[in-house]
Structures are given as C-alpha cells and as structure tokens.
PDB file of C-alpha atoms in Angstrom:
ATOM      1  CA  MET A   1     102.101  56.797 172.540  1.00  0.00           C
ATOM      2  CA  LYS A   2     101.155  53.887 170.332  1.00  0.00           C
ATOM      3  CA  ARG A   3      99.875  50.437 171.053  1.00  0.00           C
ATOM      4  CA  LYS A   4      98.684  47.620 168.874  1.00  0.00           C
ATOM      5  CA  HIS A   5      94.924  47.313 168.576  1.00  0.00           C
ATOM      6  CA  GLY A   6      93.237  43.943 168.930  1.00  0.00           C
ATOM      7  CA  THR A   7      93.136  41.825 165.797  1.00  0.00           C
ATOM      8  CA  ILE A   8      89.868  41.512 163.950  1.00  0.00           C
ATOM      9  CA  ASP A   9      89.482  38.280 162.026  1.00  0.00           C
ATOM     10  CA  PRO A  10      86.426  38.769 159.795  1.00  0.00           C
ATOM     11  CA  ILE A  11      84.001  35.847 159.663  1.00  0.00           C
ATOM     12  CA  VAL A  12      82.723  35.318 156.136  1.00  0.00           C
ATOM     13  CA  ILE A  13      79.272  33.730 155.839  1.00  0.00           C
ATOM     14  CA  HIS A  14      76.741  33.102 153.117  1.00  0.00           C
ATOM     15  CA  LEU A  15      73.048  33.692 153.703  1.00  0.00           C
ATOM     16  CA  ASP A  16      70.823  31.089 152.127  1.00  0.00           C
ATOM     17  CA  GLY A  17      67.272  31.323 150.974  1.00  0.00           C
ATOM     18  CA  PRO A  18      64.702  34.077 151.094  1.00  0.00           C
ATOM     19  CA  MET A  19      64.385  35.856 154.431  1.00  0.00           C
ATOM     20  CA  ASP A  20      63.032  39.034 155.917  1.00  0.00           C
ATOM     21  CA  TRP A  21      65.355  41.731 157.195  1.00  0.00           C
ATOM     22  CA  LYS A  22      65.006  40.754 160.860  1.00  0.00           C
ATOM     23  CA  GLU A  23      66.098  37.201 160.167  1.00  0.00           C
ATOM     24  CA  CYS A  24      68.924  38.634 158.097  1.00  0.00           C
ATOM     25  CA  VAL A  25      70.087  40.826 161.008  1.00  0.00           C
ATOM     26  CA  HIS A  26      70.003  37.769 163.259  1.00  0.00           C
ATOM     27  CA  GLN A  27      72.071  35.648 160.862  1.00  0.00           C
ATOM     28  CA  VAL A  28      74.617  38.405 160.269  1.00  0.00           C
ATOM     29  CA  LEU A  29      75.151  38.969 164.005  1.00  0.00           C
ATOM     30  CA  GLU A  30      74.892  35.350 165.173  1.00  0.00           C
ATOM     31  CA  PRO A  31      78.546  34.378 164.478  1.00  0.00           C
ATOM     32  CA  LEU A  32      79.625  37.248 166.746  1.00  0.00           C
ATOM     33  CA  HIS A  33      77.776  35.693 169.724  1.00  0.00           C
ATOM     34  CA  VAL A  34      76.343  39.058 170.698  1.00  0.00           C
ATOM     35  CA  PRO A  35      73.898  39.363 173.604  1.00  0.00           C
ATOM     36  CA  GLU A  36      70.194  39.308 172.687  1.00  0.00           C
ATOM     37  CA  GLU A  37      69.902  42.900 173.856  1.00  0.00           C
ATOM     38  CA  TYR A  38      72.443  43.975 171.242  1.00  0.00           C
ATOM     39  CA  GLU A  39      70.552  42.347 168.391  1.00  0.00           C
ATOM     40  CA  ARG A  40      67.307  43.780 169.740  1.00  0.00           C
ATOM     41  CA  SER A  41      68.784  47.300 169.806  1.00  0.00           C
ATOM     42  CA  VAL A  42      69.826  46.913 166.168  1.00  0.00           C
ATOM     43  CA  THR A  43      66.370  45.827 164.992  1.00  0.00           C
ATOM     44  CA  GLU A  44      64.647  48.490 167.105  1.00  0.00           C
ATOM     45  CA  GLN A  45      66.750  51.224 165.544  1.00  0.00           C
ATOM     46  CA  ILE A  46      65.985  50.014 162.037  1.00  0.00           C
ATOM     47  CA  GLU A  47      62.279  49.816 162.886  1.00  0.00           C
ATOM     48  CA  ALA A  48      62.363  53.324 164.315  1.00  0.00           C
ATOM     49  CA  TYR A  49      64.490  55.110 161.720  1.00  0.00           C
ATOM     50  CA  GLY A  50      64.152  53.007 158.588  1.00  0.00           C
ATOM     51  CA  PRO A  51      67.054  51.292 156.842  1.00  0.00           C
ATOM     52  CA  TYR A  52      69.656  53.924 157.790  1.00  0.00           C
ATOM     53  CA  CYS A  53      72.138  51.032 157.980  1.00  0.00           C
ATOM     54  CA  ILE A  54      72.311  50.897 154.182  1.00  0.00           C
ATOM     55  CA  LEU A  55      75.629  52.484 153.226  1.00  0.00           C
ATOM     56  CA  ARG A  56      75.356  52.258 149.479  1.00  0.00           C
ATOM     57  CA  PRO A  57      73.115  50.424 146.995  1.00  0.00           C
ATOM     58  CA  GLY A  58      73.093  46.760 147.911  1.00  0.00           C
ATOM     59  CA  MET A  59      75.313  47.119 151.010  1.00  0.00           C
ATOM     60  CA  ALA A  60      74.422  47.491 154.688  1.00  0.00           C
ATOM     61  CA  LEU A  61      76.336  47.910 157.939  1.00  0.00           C
ATOM     62  CA  ILE A  62      74.530  45.966 160.638  1.00  0.00           C
ATOM     63  CA  HIS A  63      75.601  47.414 163.960  1.00  0.00           C
ATOM     64  CA  GLY A  64      74.351  48.831 167.209  1.00  0.00           C
ATOM     65  CA  PRO A  65      75.883  51.018 169.892  1.00  0.00           C
ATOM     66  CA  ALA A  66      79.078  50.096 171.741  1.00  0.00           C
ATOM     67  CA  PHE A  67      78.099  47.275 174.077  1.00  0.00           C
ATOM     68  CA  PRO A  68      80.358  46.338 177.007  1.00  0.00           C
ATOM     69  CA  GLU A  69      78.669  42.916 177.156  1.00  0.00           C
ATOM     70  CA  CYS A  70      80.201  42.182 173.747  1.00  0.00           C
ATOM     71  CA  ARG A  71      83.461  40.904 175.171  1.00  0.00           C
ATOM     72  CA  LYS A  72      85.539  41.710 172.159  1.00  0.00           C
ATOM     73  CA  ALA A  73      85.192  43.453 168.845  1.00  0.00           C
ATOM     74  CA  GLY A  74      84.057  41.268 165.984  1.00  0.00           C
ATOM     75  CA  MET A  75      83.052  41.480 162.361  1.00  0.00           C
ATOM     76  CA  THR A  76      81.104  39.360 159.931  1.00  0.00           C
ATOM     77  CA  VAL A  77      81.049  39.713 156.187  1.00  0.00           C
ATOM     78  CA  ALA A  78      77.829  38.232 154.838  1.00  0.00           C
ATOM     79  CA  VAL A  79      76.873  37.632 151.237  1.00  0.00           C
ATOM     80  CA  SER A  80      73.319  36.778 150.255  1.00  0.00           C
ATOM     81  CA  GLY A  81      72.451  34.968 147.045  1.00  0.00           C
ATOM     82  CA  GLN A  82      69.018  36.559 147.119  1.00  0.00           C
ATOM     83  CA  PRO A  83      68.582  40.219 148.020  1.00  0.00           C
ATOM     84  CA  VAL A  84      67.048  40.948 151.403  1.00  0.00           C
ATOM     85  CA  PHE A  85      64.629  43.844 151.420  1.00  0.00           C
ATOM     86  CA  PHE A  86      64.987  46.547 154.055  1.00  0.00           C
ATOM     87  CA  CYS A  87      61.775  48.450 153.386  1.00  0.00           C
ATOM     88  CA  ASP A  88      61.862  48.522 149.595  1.00  0.00           C
ATOM     89  CA  LYS A  89      65.653  48.515 149.305  1.00  0.00           C
ATOM     90  CA  PRO A  90      67.393  45.300 148.229  1.00  0.00           C
ATOM     91  CA  VAL A  91      70.619  44.443 150.055  1.00  0.00           C
ATOM     92  CA  SER A  92      72.955  41.553 149.254  1.00  0.00           C
ATOM     93  CA  PHE A  93      76.191  42.448 151.059  1.00  0.00           C
ATOM     94  CA  PHE A  94      76.409  42.947 154.811  1.00  0.00           C
ATOM     95  CA  ILE A  95      79.024  43.931 157.338  1.00  0.00           C
ATOM     96  CA  GLY A  96      78.097  42.953 160.884  1.00  0.00           C
ATOM     97  CA  LEU A  97      79.918  44.699 163.724  1.00  0.00           C
ATOM     98  CA  CYS A  98      80.113  44.694 167.469  1.00  0.00           C
ATOM     99  CA  ALA A  99      82.554  46.298 169.886  1.00  0.00           C
ATOM    100  CA  PRO A 100      82.658  46.683 173.675  1.00  0.00           C
ATOM    101  CA  SER A 101      83.750  50.323 173.668  1.00  0.00           C
ATOM    102  CA  THR A 102      83.062  53.435 171.620  1.00  0.00           C
ATOM    103  CA  ASP A 103      86.795  53.941 171.034  1.00  0.00           C
ATOM    104  CA  GLN A 104      87.166  50.489 169.498  1.00  0.00           C
ATOM    105  CA  TYR A 105      84.052  51.016 167.426  1.00  0.00           C
ATOM    106  CA  LEU A 106      85.270  54.273 165.976  1.00  0.00           C
ATOM    107  CA  GLN A 107      88.717  52.846 165.313  1.00  0.00           C
ATOM    108  CA  ILE A 108      87.208  49.977 163.331  1.00  0.00           C
ATOM    109  CA  ILE A 109      84.947  52.318 161.349  1.00  0.00           C
ATOM    110  CA  ARG A 110      87.918  54.553 160.432  1.00  0.00           C
ATOM    111  CA  TYR A 111      89.795  51.616 158.951  1.00  0.00           C
ATOM    112  CA  LEU A 112      86.690  49.991 157.454  1.00  0.00           C
ATOM    113  CA  SER A 113      85.485  53.080 155.594  1.00  0.00           C
ATOM    114  CA  PRO A 114      88.110  53.132 152.796  1.00  0.00           C
ATOM    115  CA  LEU A 115      87.575  49.401 152.251  1.00  0.00           C
ATOM    116  CA  LEU A 116      83.955  50.060 151.228  1.00  0.00           C
ATOM    117  CA  ARG A 117      84.593  52.996 148.881  1.00  0.00           C
ATOM    118  CA  ASP A 118      85.085  52.860 145.129  1.00  0.00           C
ATOM    119  CA  PRO A 119      86.404  50.718 143.592  1.00  0.00           C
ATOM    120  CA  TYR A 120      85.255  48.390 146.385  1.00  0.00           C
ATOM    121  CA  ASP A 121      81.551  48.789 145.689  1.00  0.00           C
ATOM    122  CA  THR A 122      78.881  46.147 146.212  1.00  0.00           C
ATOM    123  CA  GLU A 123      79.438  44.538 142.818  1.00  0.00           C
ATOM    124  CA  TYR A 124      83.188  44.286 143.375  1.00  0.00           C
ATOM    125  CA  LEU A 125      82.826  42.740 146.823  1.00  0.00           C
ATOM    126  CA  MET A 126      80.079  40.329 145.733  1.00  0.00           C
ATOM    127  CA  ASP A 127      82.482  38.971 143.094  1.00  0.00           C
ATOM    128  CA  CYS A 128      85.207  38.205 145.653  1.00  0.00           C
ATOM    129  CA  THR A 129      85.895  34.727 146.928  1.00  0.00           C
ATOM    130  CA  ASP A 130      85.671  34.104 150.675  1.00  0.00           C
ATOM    131  CA  GLN A 131      89.458  34.251 150.988  1.00  0.00           C
ATOM    132  CA  GLU A 132      89.623  37.505 149.014  1.00  0.00           C
ATOM    133  CA  LEU A 133      87.024  38.997 151.359  1.00  0.00           C
ATOM    134  CA  ARG A 134      88.971  37.878 154.421  1.00  0.00           C
ATOM    135  CA  THR A 135      92.177  39.357 153.032  1.00  0.00           C
ATOM    136  CA  HIS A 136      90.425  42.584 152.083  1.00  0.00           C
ATOM    137  CA  PHE A 137      88.927  43.192 155.499  1.00  0.00           C
ATOM    138  CA  GLN A 138      91.872  41.884 157.492  1.00  0.00           C
ATOM    139  CA  ARG A 139      93.573  45.148 156.568  1.00  0.00           C
ATOM    140  CA  ILE A 140      91.715  46.554 159.539  1.00  0.00           C
ATOM    141  CA  SER A 141      93.890  44.601 161.947  1.00  0.00           C
ATOM    142  CA  GLU A 142      97.167  45.074 160.102  1.00  0.00           C
ATOM    143  CA  GLU A 143      97.197  48.831 160.259  1.00  0.00           C
ATOM    144  CA  GLU A 144      95.860  49.419 163.738  1.00  0.00           C
ATOM    145  CA  GLU A 145      97.922  51.515 166.084  1.00  0.00           C
ATOM    146  CA  ILE A 146      96.523  54.174 168.397  1.00  0.00           C
TER     147      ILE A 146
ATOM    148  CA  MET B   1      83.529  78.722 158.788  1.00  0.00           C
ATOM    149  CA  ILE B   2      80.830  76.227 157.852  1.00  0.00           C
ATOM    150  CA  SER B   3      79.728  73.854 160.546  1.00  0.00           C
ATOM    151  CA  ILE B   4      78.530  70.475 159.282  1.00  0.00           C
ATOM    152  CA  PHE B   5      76.943  67.658 161.230  1.00  0.00           C
ATOM    153  CA  CYS B   6      76.754  64.122 159.847  1.00  0.00           C
ATOM    154  CA  CYS B   7      74.155  62.008 161.561  1.00  0.00           C
ATOM    155  CA  CYS B   8      72.625  58.574 161.610  1.00  0.00           C
ATOM    156  CA  GLY B   9      70.497  56.421 163.888  1.00  0.00           C
ATOM    157  CA  SER B  10      73.257  55.123 166.154  1.00  0.00           C
ATOM    158  CA  GLY B  11      75.700  58.008 165.913  1.00  0.00           C
ATOM    159  CA  LEU B  12      78.639  55.662 165.456  1.00  0.00           C
ATOM    160  CA  GLY B  13      78.850  53.812 162.164  1.00  0.00           C
ATOM    161  CA  SER B  14      77.435  55.497 159.113  1.00  0.00           C
ATOM    162  CA  SER B  15      77.694  58.998 160.613  1.00  0.00           C
ATOM    163  CA  LEU B  16      81.463  58.655 160.989  1.00  0.00           C
ATOM    164  CA  MET B  17      81.701  57.250 157.476  1.00  0.00           C
ATOM    165  CA  MET B  18      79.758  60.255 156.165  1.00  0.00           C
ATOM    166  CA  LYS B  19      82.069  62.589 158.057  1.00  0.00           C
ATOM    167  CA  MET B  20      85.015  60.993 156.279  1.00  0.00           C
ATOM    168  CA  SER B  21      83.181  61.316 152.929  1.00  0.00           C
ATOM    169  CA  ALA B  22      82.375  64.950 153.703  1.00  0.00           C
ATOM    170  CA  GLU B  23      85.996  65.796 154.459  1.00  0.00           C
ATOM    171  CA  GLU B  24      87.062  64.178 151.160  1.00  0.00           C
ATOM    172  CA  ALA B  25      84.324  66.041 149.293  1.00  0.00           C
ATOM    173  CA  LEU B  26      85.275  69.388 150.841  1.00  0.00           C
ATOM    174  CA  THR B  27      88.881  68.772 149.835  1.00  0.00           C
ATOM    175  CA  LEU B  28      87.709  68.000 146.274  1.00  0.00           C
ATOM    176  CA  LEU B  29      85.875  71.352 146.284  1.00  0.00           C
ATOM    177  CA  GLY B  30      88.915  73.198 147.630  1.00  0.00           C
ATOM    178  CA  ILE B  31      87.140  74.224 150.821  1.00  0.00           C
ATOM    179  CA  THR B  32      89.287  74.403 153.940  1.00  0.00           C
ATOM    180  CA  ASP B  33      87.310  76.550 156.382  1.00  0.00           C
ATOM    181  CA  TYR B  34      84.983  73.993 157.919  1.00  0.00           C
ATOM    182  CA  GLU B  35      84.367  71.726 160.841  1.00  0.00           C
ATOM    183  CA  VAL B  36      82.593  68.404 160.518  1.00  0.00           C
ATOM    184  CA  ALA B  37      81.122  66.568 163.492  1.00  0.00           C
ATOM    185  CA  PHE B  38      79.152  63.356 163.648  1.00  0.00           C
ATOM    186  CA  GLY B  39      76.627  61.717 165.924  1.00  0.00           C
ATOM    187  CA  GLN B  40      73.056  60.694 166.440  1.00  0.00           C
ATOM    188  CA  PHE B  41      70.387  62.630 164.607  1.00  0.00           C
ATOM    189  CA  SER B  42      68.649  63.344 167.935  1.00  0.00           C
ATOM    190  CA  ALA B  43      71.715  65.304 169.100  1.00  0.00           C
ATOM    191  CA  ILE B  44      72.288  67.925 166.405  1.00  0.00           C
ATOM    192  CA  PRO B  45      74.477  70.735 167.799  1.00  0.00           C
ATOM    193  CA  TYR B  46      72.868  74.142 168.064  1.00  0.00           C
ATOM    194  CA  MET B  47      75.157  76.066 165.699  1.00  0.00           C
ATOM    195  CA  THR B  48      75.054  73.566 162.834  1.00  0.00           C
ATOM    196  CA  ASP B  49      74.888  75.151 159.368  1.00  0.00           C
ATOM    197  CA  LEU B  50      74.301  71.974 157.390  1.00  0.00           C
ATOM    198  CA  ILE B  51      73.229  68.413 158.108  1.00  0.00           C
ATOM    199  CA  ILE B  52      74.353  65.414 156.073  1.00  0.00           C
ATOM    200  CA  CYS B  53      72.533  62.115 156.452  1.00  0.00           C
ATOM    201  CA  SER B  54      70.902  59.248 154.567  1.00  0.00           C
ATOM    202  CA  GLU B  55      67.568  59.716 152.833  1.00  0.00           C
ATOM    203  CA  ASP B  56      65.850  57.653 155.539  1.00  0.00           C
ATOM    204  CA  ILE B  57      67.150  59.800 158.376  1.00  0.00           C
ATOM    205  CA  ALA B  58      66.356  62.963 156.390  1.00  0.00           C
ATOM    206  CA  ARG B  59      62.692  61.907 156.325  1.00  0.00           C
ATOM    207  CA  ALA B  60      62.733  61.543 160.123  1.00  0.00           C
ATOM    208  CA  LEU B  61      64.291  64.969 160.745  1.00  0.00           C
ATOM    209  CA  HIS B  62      62.200  67.957 161.696  1.00  0.00           C
ATOM    210  CA  THR B  63      64.584  70.860 161.368  1.00  0.00           C
ATOM    211  CA  ARG B  64      65.046  74.188 159.653  1.00  0.00           C
ATOM    212  CA  ILE B  65      68.707  73.494 159.144  1.00  0.00           C
ATOM    213  CA  PRO B  66      69.479  72.658 155.510  1.00  0.00           C
ATOM    214  CA  VAL B  67      69.849  68.941 154.919  1.00  0.00           C
ATOM    215  CA  ILE B  68      71.818  67.037 152.309  1.00  0.00           C
ATOM    216  CA  ALA B  69      70.295  63.563 151.936  1.00  0.00           C
ATOM    217  CA  LEU B  70      72.514  60.936 150.387  1.00  0.00           C
ATOM    218  CA  GLN B  71      71.638  57.823 148.409  1.00  0.00           C
ATOM    219  CA  ASP B  72      75.200  56.483 148.660  1.00  0.00           C
ATOM    220  CA  LEU B  73      76.921  57.354 151.921  1.00  0.00           C
ATOM    221  CA  MET B  74      80.314  56.243 150.593  1.00  0.00           C
ATOM    222  CA  ASP B  75      80.304  58.278 147.357  1.00  0.00           C
ATOM    223  CA  GLU B  76      82.375  61.449 147.679  1.00  0.00           C
ATOM    224  CA  GLN B  77      81.308  62.517 144.175  1.00  0.00           C
ATOM    225  CA  GLU B  78      77.607  62.513 145.062  1.00  0.00           C
ATOM    226  CA  LEU B  79      78.331  64.440 148.234  1.00  0.00           C
ATOM    227  CA  ALA B  80      80.673  66.887 146.501  1.00  0.00           C
ATOM    228  CA  GLY B  81      78.006  67.602 143.882  1.00  0.00           C
ATOM    229  CA  LYS B  82      75.324  68.230 146.502  1.00  0.00           C
ATOM    230  CA  LEU B  83      77.664  70.308 148.653  1.00  0.00           C
ATOM    231  CA  LYS B  84      78.631  72.439 145.654  1.00  0.00           C
ATOM    232  CA  THR B  85      74.972  73.053 144.812  1.00  0.00           C
ATOM    233  CA  HIS B  86      74.180  73.936 148.412  1.00  0.00           C
ATOM    234  CA  LEU B  87      77.127  76.321 148.786  1.00  0.00           C
ATOM    235  CA  GLU B  88      76.349  78.037 145.451  1.00  0.00           C
ATOM    236  CA  ARG B  89      72.778  78.546 146.602  1.00  0.00           C
ATOM    237  CA  LEU B  90      74.031  80.114 149.845  1.00  0.00           C
ATOM    238  CA  SER B  91      76.334  82.525 148.082  1.00  0.00           C
ATOM    239  CA  SER B  92      73.725  83.681 145.519  1.00  0.00           C
TER     240      SER B  92
END
C-alpha cells in the first residue's frame, strides 16, 4: 500500500558573522519553529557526546529525536560564511531537521542520505546558489511514497 | 554472518546514514552474509560483532566489541577500507 508523504520545502538560510556552536544550532533550527525543549535536547546531546552531528568534513546534521510537539517535518539548509567550530572541528554547511514521528524522521534520512554523498560533498554544496540548494533537497519530497 | 551495529548520539540521523554507507561498503567488498542495525550508542545489541560510529562516539564507548571509527560518515570508500582491514585481521 502506498501513500504520498508530506512535502518538505527546505528553507535556505545564510548564517552571518562569527558565532559559537550553540548560537549556530539556534539559528539553524529557528526557521523550523521548534519547541525550546527540542533545541535544548540537541545542544545537550552535543555537549554530552561531542560533535557527533558532523557527517563529513565541514558538514553537520543538526537534529534531535522525533518530537511530537514539532507539528510537521521541516528542514533548513544553512550556509555559513565563516566556519563554526564544534569542539575543534570547523563546519560551514548545516542541515537542520525536525519531525513529529520516528517514521517520518527515518523516511527523510533515507532520502537525504544520497543527496549528501559524493559528488555532493561540502565544497560542492557550498558552491550552489540558494535555488540550486532548494532544487537539490526538494528531491526528498518528489520521491516519497511509503 | 557478521552482525554490525551503527550508532550515534540520537540513534536516528547519522546512525541510519552510516548503516546505508555500511551496506554500500559491504556490497563493494562482495560481502553478502551480514546484518546491519542502527541506533543509539547506549543500546548496542548483545550479539554485535562490530560497531561503526563517528570518532567522537568511539571515544565515548566503553566496549570490548571492535569499533570502526569514521572521519567521514558519508564516505563508502573510507568505510570499505576500514571494513576490509578489520575482516582481514579477523580471518588471519
């Protein structure tokens, strides 16, 4: 049985100025209007386990657990002109995610994963225009059927 | 059959991505007899033969199970190389 998944329209933002990683997490998640508890859970996990959110050099996935209070799934794509340091690791490209259920979360990750593999590395994605980034990550919504 | 567990802090995002990388890497190596699970690093299944995680999570683990720590969680080549080394060590 198949049904269409909800559409994800990625929000592309640019992070300005020097900032610490906590401020960065806040700015990446802010457009998704997530509850404070969600953002707090993200920062607490990074504080506890280190920058496990870094997927590859220069790129991080800012996300927490599935959160029912997040009314719908959402995604930001954030580009920083200056690298933000998570511990000693510089990061300039961020994907922010939230989803109300584990199933939705996992579905998004399955479609997102190939969009972050070679040749779509940090350098490639940093060179994209905002529209190119939107088009690239909108593939998540186009192919969703479960 | 080799039982692999990919783990991260939340058990949702990067651990699933590593599972997908691991399955690609195992295919590259021609290995078919495996199972790959994913989740939080605090919930490693009992019969796991090998753990795959980021370098940061690897530092937080206290386990006797062999660990492959990745610099790039999305790079199947890095993972295939480390898997190959690990499996050769096991068979020697």
